[in-house]
PDB file of C-alpha atoms in Angstrom:
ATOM      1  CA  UNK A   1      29.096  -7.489  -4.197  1.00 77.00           C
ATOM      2  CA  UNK A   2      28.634  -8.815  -0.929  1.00 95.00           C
ATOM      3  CA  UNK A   3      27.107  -6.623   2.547  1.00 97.00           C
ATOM      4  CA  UNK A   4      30.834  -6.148   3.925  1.00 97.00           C
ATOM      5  CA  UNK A   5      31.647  -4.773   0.379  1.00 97.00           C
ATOM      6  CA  UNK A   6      28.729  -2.243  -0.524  1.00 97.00           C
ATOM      7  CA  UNK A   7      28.557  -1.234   2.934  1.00 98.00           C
ATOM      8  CA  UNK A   8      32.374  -0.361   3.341  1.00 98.00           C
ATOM      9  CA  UNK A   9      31.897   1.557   0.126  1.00 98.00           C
ATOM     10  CA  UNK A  10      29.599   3.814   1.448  1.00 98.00           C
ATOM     11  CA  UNK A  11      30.721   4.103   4.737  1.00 98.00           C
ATOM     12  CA  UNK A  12      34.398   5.090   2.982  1.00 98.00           C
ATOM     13  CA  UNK A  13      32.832   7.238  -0.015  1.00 98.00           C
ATOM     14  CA  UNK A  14      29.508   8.523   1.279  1.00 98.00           C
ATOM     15  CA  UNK A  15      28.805   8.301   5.248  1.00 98.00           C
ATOM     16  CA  UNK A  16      26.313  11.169   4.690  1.00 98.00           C
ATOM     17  CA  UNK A  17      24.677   8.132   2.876  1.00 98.00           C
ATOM     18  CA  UNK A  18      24.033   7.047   6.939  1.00 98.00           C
ATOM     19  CA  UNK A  19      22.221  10.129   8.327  1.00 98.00           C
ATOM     20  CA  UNK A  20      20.334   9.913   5.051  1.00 98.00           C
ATOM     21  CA  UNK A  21      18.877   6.792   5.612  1.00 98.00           C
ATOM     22  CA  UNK A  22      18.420   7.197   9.036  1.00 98.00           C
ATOM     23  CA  UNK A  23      16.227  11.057   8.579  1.00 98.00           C
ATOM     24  CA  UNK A  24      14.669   9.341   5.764  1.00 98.00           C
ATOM     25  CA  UNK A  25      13.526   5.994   6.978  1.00 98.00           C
ATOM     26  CA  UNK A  26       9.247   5.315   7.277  1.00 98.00           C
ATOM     27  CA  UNK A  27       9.045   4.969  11.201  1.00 97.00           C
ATOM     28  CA  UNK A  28       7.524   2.234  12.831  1.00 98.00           C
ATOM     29  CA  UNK A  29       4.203   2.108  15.105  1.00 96.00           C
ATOM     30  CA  UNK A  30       3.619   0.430  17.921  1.00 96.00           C
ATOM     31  CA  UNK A  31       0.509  -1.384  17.876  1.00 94.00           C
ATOM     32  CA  UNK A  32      -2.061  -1.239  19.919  1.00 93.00           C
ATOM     33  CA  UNK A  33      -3.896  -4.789  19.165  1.00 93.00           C
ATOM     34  CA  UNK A  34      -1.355  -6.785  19.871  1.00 95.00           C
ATOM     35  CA  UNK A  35       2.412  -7.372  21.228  1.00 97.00           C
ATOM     36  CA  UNK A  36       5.189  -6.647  19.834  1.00 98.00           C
ATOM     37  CA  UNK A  37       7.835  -8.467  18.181  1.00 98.00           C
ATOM     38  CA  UNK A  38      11.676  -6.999  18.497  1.00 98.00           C
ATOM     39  CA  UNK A  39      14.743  -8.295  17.172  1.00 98.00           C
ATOM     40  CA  UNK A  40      18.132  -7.818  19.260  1.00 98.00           C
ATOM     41  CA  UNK A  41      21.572  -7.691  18.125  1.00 98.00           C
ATOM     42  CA  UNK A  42      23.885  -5.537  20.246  1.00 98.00           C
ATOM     43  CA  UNK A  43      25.614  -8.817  21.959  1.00 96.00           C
ATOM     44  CA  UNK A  44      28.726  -8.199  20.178  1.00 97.00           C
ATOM     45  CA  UNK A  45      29.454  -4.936  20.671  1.00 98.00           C
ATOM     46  CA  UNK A  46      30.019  -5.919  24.785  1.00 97.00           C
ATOM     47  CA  UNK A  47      32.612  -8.861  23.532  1.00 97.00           C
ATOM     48  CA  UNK A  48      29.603 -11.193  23.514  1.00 96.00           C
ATOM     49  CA  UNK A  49      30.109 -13.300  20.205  1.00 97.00           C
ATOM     50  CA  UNK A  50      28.190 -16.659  21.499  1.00 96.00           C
ATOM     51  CA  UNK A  51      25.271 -18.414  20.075  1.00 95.00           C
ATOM     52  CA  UNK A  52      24.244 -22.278  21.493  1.00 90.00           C
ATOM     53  CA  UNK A  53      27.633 -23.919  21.477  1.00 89.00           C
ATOM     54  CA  UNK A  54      29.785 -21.663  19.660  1.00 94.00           C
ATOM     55  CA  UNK A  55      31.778 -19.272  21.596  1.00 96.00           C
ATOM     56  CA  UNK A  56      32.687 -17.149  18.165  1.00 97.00           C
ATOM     57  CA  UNK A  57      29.170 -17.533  16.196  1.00 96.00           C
ATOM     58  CA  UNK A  58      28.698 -14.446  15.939  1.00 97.00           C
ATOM     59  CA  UNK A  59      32.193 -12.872  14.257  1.00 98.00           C
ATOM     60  CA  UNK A  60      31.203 -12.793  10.936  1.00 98.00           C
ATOM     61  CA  UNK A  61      29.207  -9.226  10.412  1.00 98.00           C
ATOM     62  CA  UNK A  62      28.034 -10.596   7.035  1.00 98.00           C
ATOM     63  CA  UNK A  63      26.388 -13.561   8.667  1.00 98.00           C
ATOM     64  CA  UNK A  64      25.256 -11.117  11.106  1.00 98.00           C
ATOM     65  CA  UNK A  65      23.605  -9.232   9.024  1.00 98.00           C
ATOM     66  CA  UNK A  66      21.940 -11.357   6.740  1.00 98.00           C
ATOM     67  CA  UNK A  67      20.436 -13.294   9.950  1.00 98.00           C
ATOM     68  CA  UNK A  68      19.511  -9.967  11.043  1.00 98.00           C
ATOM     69  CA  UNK A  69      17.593  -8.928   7.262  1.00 98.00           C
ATOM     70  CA  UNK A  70      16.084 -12.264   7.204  1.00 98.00           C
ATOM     71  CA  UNK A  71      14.324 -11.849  10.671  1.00 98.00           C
ATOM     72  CA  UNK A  72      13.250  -8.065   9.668  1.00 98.00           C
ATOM     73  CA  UNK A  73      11.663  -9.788   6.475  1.00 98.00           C
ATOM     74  CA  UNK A  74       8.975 -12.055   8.458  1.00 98.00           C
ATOM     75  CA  UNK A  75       5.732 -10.850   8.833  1.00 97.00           C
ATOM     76  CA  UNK A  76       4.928  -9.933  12.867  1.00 97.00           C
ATOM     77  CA  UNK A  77       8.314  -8.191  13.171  1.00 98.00           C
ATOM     78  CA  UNK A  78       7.957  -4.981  14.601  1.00 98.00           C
ATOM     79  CA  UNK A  79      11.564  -3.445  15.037  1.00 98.00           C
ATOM     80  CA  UNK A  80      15.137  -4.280  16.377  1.00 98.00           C
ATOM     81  CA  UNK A  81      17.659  -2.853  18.697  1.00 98.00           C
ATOM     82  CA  UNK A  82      21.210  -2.664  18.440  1.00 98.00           C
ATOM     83  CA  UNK A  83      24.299  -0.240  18.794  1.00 98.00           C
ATOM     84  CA  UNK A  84      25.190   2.377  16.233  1.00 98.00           C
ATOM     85  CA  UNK A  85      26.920   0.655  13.406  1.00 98.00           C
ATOM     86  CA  UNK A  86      24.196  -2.312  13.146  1.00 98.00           C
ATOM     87  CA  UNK A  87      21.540  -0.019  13.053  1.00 98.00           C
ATOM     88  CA  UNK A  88      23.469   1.843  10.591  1.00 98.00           C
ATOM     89  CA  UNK A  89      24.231  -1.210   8.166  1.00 98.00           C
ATOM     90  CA  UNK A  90      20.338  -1.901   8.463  1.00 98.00           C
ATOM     91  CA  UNK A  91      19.730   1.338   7.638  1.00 98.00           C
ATOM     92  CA  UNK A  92      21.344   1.525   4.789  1.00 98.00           C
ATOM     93  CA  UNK A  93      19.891  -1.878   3.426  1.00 98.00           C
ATOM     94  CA  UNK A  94      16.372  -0.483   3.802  1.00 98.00           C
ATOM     95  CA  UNK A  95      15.786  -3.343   6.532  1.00 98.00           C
ATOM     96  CA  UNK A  96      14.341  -1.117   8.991  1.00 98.00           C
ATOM     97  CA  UNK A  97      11.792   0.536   6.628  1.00 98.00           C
ATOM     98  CA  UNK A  98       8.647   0.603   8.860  1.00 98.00           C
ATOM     99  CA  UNK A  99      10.324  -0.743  12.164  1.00 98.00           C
ATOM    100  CA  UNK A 100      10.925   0.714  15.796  1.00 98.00           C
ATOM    101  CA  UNK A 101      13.969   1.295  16.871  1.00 98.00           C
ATOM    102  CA  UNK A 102      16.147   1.333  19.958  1.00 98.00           C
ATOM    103  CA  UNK A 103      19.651   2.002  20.689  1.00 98.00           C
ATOM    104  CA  UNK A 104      22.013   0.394  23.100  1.00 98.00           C
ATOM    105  CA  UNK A 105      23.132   3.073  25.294  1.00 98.00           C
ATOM    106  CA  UNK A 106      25.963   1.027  27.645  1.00 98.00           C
ATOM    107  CA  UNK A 107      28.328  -2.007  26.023  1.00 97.00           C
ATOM    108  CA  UNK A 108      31.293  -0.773  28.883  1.00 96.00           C
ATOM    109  CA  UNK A 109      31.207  -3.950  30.945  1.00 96.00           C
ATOM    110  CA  UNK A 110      32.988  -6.480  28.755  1.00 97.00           C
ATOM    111  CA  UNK A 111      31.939 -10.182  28.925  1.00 96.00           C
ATOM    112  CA  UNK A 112      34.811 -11.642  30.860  1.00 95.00           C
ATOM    113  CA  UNK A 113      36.308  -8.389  31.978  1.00 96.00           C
ATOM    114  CA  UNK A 114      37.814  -7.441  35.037  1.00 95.00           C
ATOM    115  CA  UNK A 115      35.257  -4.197  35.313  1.00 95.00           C
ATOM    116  CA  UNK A 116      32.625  -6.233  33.787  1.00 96.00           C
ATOM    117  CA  UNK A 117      30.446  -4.391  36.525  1.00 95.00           C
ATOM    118  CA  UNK A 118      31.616  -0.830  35.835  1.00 94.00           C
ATOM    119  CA  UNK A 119      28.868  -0.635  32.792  1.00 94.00           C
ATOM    120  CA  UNK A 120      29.432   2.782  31.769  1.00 94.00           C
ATOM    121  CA  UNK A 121      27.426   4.283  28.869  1.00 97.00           C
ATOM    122  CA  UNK A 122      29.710   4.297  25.674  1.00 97.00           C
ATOM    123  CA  UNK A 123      27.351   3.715  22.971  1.00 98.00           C
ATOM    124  CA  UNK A 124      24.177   6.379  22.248  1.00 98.00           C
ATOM    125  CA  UNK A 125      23.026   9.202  24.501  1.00 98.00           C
ATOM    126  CA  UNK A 126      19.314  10.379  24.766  1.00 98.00           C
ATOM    127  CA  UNK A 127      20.659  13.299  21.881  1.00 98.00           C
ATOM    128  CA  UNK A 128      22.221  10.946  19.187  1.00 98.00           C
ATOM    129  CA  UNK A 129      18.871   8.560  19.874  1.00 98.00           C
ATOM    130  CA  UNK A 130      16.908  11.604  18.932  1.00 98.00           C
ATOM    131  CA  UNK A 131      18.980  12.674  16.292  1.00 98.00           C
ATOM    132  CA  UNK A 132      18.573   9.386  14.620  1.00 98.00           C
ATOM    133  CA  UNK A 133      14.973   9.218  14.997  1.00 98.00           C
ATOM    134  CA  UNK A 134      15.142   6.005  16.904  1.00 98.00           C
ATOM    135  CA  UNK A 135      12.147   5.553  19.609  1.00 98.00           C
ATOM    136  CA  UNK A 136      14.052   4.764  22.538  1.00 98.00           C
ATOM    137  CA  UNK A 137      17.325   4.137  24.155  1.00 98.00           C
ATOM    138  CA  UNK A 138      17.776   0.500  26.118  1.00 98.00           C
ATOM    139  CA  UNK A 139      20.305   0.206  29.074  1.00 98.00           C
ATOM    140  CA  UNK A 140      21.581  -2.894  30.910  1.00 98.00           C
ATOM    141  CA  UNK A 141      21.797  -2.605  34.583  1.00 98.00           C
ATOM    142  CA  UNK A 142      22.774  -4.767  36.497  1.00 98.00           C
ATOM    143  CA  UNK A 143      22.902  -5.029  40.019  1.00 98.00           C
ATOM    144  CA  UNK A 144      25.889  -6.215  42.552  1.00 98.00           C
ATOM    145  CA  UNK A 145      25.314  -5.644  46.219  1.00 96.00           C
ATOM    146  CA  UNK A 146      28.900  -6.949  46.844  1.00 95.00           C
ATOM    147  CA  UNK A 147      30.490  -4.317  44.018  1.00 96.00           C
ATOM    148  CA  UNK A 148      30.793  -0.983  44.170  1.00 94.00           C
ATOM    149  CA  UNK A 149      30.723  -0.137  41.304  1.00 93.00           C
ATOM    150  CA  UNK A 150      26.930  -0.895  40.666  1.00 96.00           C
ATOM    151  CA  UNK A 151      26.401   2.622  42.308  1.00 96.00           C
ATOM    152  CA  UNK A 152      27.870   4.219  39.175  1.00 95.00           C
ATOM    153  CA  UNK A 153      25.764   2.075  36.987  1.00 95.00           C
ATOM    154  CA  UNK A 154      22.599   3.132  38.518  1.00 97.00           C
ATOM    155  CA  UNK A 155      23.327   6.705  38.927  1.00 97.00           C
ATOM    156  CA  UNK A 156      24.184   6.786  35.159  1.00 97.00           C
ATOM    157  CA  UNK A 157      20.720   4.834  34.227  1.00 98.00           C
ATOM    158  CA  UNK A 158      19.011   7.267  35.976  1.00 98.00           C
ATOM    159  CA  UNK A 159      20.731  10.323  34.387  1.00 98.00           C
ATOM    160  CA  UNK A 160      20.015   8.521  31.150  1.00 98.00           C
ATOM    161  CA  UNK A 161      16.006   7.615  31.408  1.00 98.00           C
ATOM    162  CA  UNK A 162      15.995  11.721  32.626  1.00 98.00           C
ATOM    163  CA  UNK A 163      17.736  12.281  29.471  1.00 98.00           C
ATOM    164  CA  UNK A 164      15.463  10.025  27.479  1.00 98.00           C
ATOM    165  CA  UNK A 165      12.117  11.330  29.330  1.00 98.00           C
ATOM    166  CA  UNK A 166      12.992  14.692  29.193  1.00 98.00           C
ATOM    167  CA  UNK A 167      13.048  13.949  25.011  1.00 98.00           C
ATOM    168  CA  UNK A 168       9.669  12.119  25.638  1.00 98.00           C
ATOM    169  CA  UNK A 169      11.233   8.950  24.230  1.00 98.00           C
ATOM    170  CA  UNK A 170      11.341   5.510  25.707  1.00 98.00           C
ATOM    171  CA  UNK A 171      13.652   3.781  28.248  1.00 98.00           C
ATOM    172  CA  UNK A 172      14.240   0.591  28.483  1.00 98.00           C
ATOM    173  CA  UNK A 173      15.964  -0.661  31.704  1.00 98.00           C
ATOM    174  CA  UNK A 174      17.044  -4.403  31.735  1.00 98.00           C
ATOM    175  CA  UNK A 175      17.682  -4.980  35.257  1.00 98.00           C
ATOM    176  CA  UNK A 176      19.536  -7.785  36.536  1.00 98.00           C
ATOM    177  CA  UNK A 177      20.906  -9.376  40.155  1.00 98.00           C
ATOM    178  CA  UNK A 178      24.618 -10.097  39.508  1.00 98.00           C
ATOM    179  CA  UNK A 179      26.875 -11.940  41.214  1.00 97.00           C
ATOM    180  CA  UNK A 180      30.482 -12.578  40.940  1.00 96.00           C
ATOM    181  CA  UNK A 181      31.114 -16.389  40.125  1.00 96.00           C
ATOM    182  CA  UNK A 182      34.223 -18.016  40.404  1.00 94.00           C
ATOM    183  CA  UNK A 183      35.560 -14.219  39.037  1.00 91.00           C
ATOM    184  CA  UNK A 184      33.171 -13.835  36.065  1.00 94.00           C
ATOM    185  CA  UNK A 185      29.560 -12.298  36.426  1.00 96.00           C
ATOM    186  CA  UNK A 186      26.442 -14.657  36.565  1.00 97.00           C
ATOM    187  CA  UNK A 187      22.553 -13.103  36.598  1.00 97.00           C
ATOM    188  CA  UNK A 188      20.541 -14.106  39.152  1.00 98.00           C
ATOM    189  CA  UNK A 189      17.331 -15.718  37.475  1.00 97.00           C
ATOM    190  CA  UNK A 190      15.630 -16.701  40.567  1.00 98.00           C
ATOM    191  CA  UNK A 191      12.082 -15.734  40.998  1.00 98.00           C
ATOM    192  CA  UNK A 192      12.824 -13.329  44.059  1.00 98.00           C
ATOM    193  CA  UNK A 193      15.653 -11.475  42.420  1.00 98.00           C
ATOM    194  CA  UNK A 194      14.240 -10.769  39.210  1.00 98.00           C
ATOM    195  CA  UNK A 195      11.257  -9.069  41.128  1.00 98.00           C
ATOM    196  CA  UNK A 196      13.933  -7.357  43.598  1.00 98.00           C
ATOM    197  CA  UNK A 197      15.775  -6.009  40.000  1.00 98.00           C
ATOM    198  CA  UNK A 198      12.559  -4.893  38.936  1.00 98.00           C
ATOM    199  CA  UNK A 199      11.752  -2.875  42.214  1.00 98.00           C
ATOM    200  CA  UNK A 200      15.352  -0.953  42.192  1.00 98.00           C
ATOM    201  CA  UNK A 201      14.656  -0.469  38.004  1.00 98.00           C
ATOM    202  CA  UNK A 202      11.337   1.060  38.683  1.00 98.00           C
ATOM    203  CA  UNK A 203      12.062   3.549  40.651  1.00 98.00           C
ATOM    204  CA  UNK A 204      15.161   4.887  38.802  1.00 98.00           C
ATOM    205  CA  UNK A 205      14.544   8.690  37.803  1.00 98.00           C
ATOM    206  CA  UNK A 206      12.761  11.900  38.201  1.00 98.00           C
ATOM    207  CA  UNK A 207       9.772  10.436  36.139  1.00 98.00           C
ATOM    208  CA  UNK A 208       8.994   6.632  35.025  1.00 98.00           C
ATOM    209  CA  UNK A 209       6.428   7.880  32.683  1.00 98.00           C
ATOM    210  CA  UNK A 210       8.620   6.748  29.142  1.00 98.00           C
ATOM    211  CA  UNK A 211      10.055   3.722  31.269  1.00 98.00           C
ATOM    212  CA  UNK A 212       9.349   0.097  29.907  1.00 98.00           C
ATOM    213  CA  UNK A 213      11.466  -2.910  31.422  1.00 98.00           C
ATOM    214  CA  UNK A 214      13.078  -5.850  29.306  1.00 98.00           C
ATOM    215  CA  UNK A 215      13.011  -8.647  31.803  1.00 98.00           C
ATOM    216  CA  UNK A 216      14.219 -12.622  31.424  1.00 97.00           C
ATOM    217  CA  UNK A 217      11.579 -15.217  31.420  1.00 97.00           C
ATOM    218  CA  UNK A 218      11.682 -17.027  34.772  1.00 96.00           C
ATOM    219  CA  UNK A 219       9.530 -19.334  37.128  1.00 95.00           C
ATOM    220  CA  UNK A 220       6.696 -17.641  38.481  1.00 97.00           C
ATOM    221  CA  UNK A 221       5.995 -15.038  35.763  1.00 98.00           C
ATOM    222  CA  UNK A 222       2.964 -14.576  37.704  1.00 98.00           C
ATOM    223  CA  UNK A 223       4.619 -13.406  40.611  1.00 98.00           C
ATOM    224  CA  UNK A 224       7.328 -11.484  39.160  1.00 98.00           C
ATOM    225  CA  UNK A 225       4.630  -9.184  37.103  1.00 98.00           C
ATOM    226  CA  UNK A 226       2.730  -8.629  39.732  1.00 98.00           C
ATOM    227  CA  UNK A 227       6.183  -6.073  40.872  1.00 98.00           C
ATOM    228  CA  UNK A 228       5.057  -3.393  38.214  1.00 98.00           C
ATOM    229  CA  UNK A 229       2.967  -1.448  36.573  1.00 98.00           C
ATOM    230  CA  UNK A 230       5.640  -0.678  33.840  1.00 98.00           C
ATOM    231  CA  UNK A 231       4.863  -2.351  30.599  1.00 98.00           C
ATOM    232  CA  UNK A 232       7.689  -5.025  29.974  1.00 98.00           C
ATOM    233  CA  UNK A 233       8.981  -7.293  27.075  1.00 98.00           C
ATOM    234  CA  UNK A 234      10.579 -10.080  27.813  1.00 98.00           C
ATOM    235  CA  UNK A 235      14.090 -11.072  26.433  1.00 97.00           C
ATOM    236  CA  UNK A 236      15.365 -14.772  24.860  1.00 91.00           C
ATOM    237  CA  UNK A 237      17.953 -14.847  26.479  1.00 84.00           C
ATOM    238  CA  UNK A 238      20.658 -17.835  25.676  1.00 86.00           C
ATOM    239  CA  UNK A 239      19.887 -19.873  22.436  1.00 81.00           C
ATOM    240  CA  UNK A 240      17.349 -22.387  24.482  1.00 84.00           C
ATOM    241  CA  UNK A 241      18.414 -26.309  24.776  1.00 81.00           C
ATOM    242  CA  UNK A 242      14.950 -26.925  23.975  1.00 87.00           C
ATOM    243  CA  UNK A 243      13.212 -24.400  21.965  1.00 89.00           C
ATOM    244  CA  UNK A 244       9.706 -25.583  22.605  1.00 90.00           C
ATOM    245  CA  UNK A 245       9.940 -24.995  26.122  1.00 92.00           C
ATOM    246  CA  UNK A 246      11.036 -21.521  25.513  1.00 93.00           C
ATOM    247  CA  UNK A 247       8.347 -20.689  23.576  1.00 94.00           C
ATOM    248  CA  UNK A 248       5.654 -22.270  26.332  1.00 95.00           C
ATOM    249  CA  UNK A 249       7.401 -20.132  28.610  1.00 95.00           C
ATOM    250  CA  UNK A 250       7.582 -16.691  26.296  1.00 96.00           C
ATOM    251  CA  UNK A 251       3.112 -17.585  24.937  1.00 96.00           C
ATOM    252  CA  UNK A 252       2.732 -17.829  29.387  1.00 96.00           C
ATOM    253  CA  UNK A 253       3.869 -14.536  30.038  1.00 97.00           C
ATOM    254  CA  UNK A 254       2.585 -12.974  26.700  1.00 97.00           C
ATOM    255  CA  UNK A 255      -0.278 -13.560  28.662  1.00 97.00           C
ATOM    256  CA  UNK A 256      -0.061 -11.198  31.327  1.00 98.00           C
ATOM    257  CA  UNK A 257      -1.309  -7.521  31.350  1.00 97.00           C
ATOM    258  CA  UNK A 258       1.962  -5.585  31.453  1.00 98.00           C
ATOM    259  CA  UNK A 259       4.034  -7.926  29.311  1.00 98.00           C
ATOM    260  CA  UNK A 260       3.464  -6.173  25.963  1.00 98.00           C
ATOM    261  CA  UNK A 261       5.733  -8.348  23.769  1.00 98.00           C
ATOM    262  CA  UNK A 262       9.201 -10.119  23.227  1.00 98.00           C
ATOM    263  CA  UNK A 263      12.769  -8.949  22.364  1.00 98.00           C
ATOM    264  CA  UNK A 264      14.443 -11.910  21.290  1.00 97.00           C
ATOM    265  CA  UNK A 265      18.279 -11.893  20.113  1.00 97.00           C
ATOM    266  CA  UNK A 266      20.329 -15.311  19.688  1.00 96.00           C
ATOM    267  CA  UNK A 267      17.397 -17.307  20.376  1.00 95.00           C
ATOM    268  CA  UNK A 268      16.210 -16.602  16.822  1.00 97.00           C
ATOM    269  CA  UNK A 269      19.200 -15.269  15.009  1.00 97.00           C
ATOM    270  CA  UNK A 270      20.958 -18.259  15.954  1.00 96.00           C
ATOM    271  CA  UNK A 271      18.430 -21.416  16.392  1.00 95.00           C
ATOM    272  CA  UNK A 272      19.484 -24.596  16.971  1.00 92.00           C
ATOM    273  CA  UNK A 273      18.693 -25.967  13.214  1.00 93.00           C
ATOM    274  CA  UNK A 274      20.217 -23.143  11.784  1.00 94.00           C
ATOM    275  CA  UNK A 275      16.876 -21.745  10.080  1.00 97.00           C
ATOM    276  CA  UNK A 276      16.163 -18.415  11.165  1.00 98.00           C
ATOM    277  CA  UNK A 277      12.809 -18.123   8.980  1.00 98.00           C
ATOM    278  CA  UNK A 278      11.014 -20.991  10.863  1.00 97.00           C
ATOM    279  CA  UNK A 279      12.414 -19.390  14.334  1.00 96.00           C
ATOM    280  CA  UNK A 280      11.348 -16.165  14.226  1.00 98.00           C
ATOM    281  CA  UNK A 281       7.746 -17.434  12.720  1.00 97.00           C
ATOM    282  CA  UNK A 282       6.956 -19.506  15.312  1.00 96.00           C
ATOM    283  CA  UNK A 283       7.952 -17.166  17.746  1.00 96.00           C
ATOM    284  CA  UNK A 284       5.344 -14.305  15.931  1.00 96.00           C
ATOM    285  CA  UNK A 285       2.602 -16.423  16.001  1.00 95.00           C
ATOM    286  CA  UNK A 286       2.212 -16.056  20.075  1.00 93.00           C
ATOM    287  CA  UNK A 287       1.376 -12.538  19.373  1.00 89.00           C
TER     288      UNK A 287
END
């Protein structure tokens, strides 16, 4: 019986089977000796199917899923975040056994889409994170000084890391400068607008005291830490042209006080060479 199989017959026969898992599961810890190692997967759920070269890598939710399991498995992993129904299907495969959590709280601004920009929360809320005895909720914002509908985005971030605080549960903000680009979005990676996005992000909310950041790995890491006292992990981004590089870039800003780990998606679900093991090892051993 393959996932798609077992896992349709529970979700069609037994969905209590789901809270079960989820009230049952051992929690994870977060360490305190070293950073942490996180495992993404909530691309597809905004229309975001891409990998490297492959515009539809990542349609097949059995593929998905064992790429997801396999990372889980290495040693060094210390949890994943996703929406609902991947952290569900984990769930029930006893892959998050000992793991943090976090739920994607907003998917709304499709890849490609016209209101790409109006990212409204659709996915969890502060109560169905809690419910699920996740550890935190993780929002995209992103940030368009030439749309107006960025206000909306940032009003509902805030609402949500109140929500999330007041629950006494992490948020985690992923700010971005966005521009529109020959009519789809592009993120500003530039030095001086990642610390800009960090400086609106910070100061989102009645209280910053459950707020981490996820921030992209850019030139001057230096510089661009030096904008917070939050502690931060810092995302893969894109599957990397040149993986080495990445990970010189990812052991740099390990390096820095406030960076407390990495949250890496397609980078090491979908490598280059295909082998997730090696991937996700060699990005563990900059811990």
């Amino acid at each position: 019986m393959n996932l798609i199989e077992k896992l349709t017959e529970i979700r069609t026969f037994e969905p209590s089977k789901i809270d079960e898992a989820l009230q049952n599961r051992k929690p994870g810890q977060l360490p305190r000796d070293r950073n942490i190692m996180v495992i993404a997967c909530d691309h597809p759920a905004r229309g975001a199917l891409g990998a490297g070269g492959d515009p539809m890598a990542m349609a097949s939710r059995e593929e998905v899923l064992e790429r997801c399991v396999e990372a889980l498995s290495r040693p060094g992993v210390d949890g994943f975040l996703g929406t609902a129904d991947m952290i569900e299907d984990l769930a029930l495969l006893g892959a998050l056994e000992g793991k943090l959590v976090w739920g994607s709280m907003n998917r709304a601004g499709l890849q490609g889409a016209s209101f790409e920009m109006d990212d409204r929360f659709n996915c969890y809320d502060a109560q169905g994170i809690v419910d699920s005895k996740l550890d935190g909720g993780k929002m995209l914002t992103r940030i368009n000084l030439e749309d107006a509908n960025t206000a909306a985005t940032l009003e509902a971030s805030a609402n949500a890391i109140d929500e999330l605080n007041a629950r006494k549960v992490m948020a985690m903000v992923e700010p971005f400068i966005s521009n529109w680009v020959d009519g789809r979005i592009v993120n500003d990676l530039s030095t001086d607008a990642v610390i800009k996005s960090i400086a609106i992000a910070s100061g989102l909310g009645r209280s910053s005291a459950y707020t981490w950041l996820k921030l992209p790995c850019v030139d001057n890491m230096e510089r661009v830490m030096e904008a917070t006292t939050l502690p931060s992990l810092i995302l893969g981004g894109e599957v990397p042209e040149n993986p080495d590089q990445a990970l010189e870039g990812w052991a740099s800003a390990l390096k820095l006080p406030n960076v407390k780990g990495l949250v890496i998606g397609r980078s090491l679900l979908f490598p280059g060479d295909g082998d997730v093991a090696k991937a996700v090892d060699n990005a563990t051993e900059l811990l």
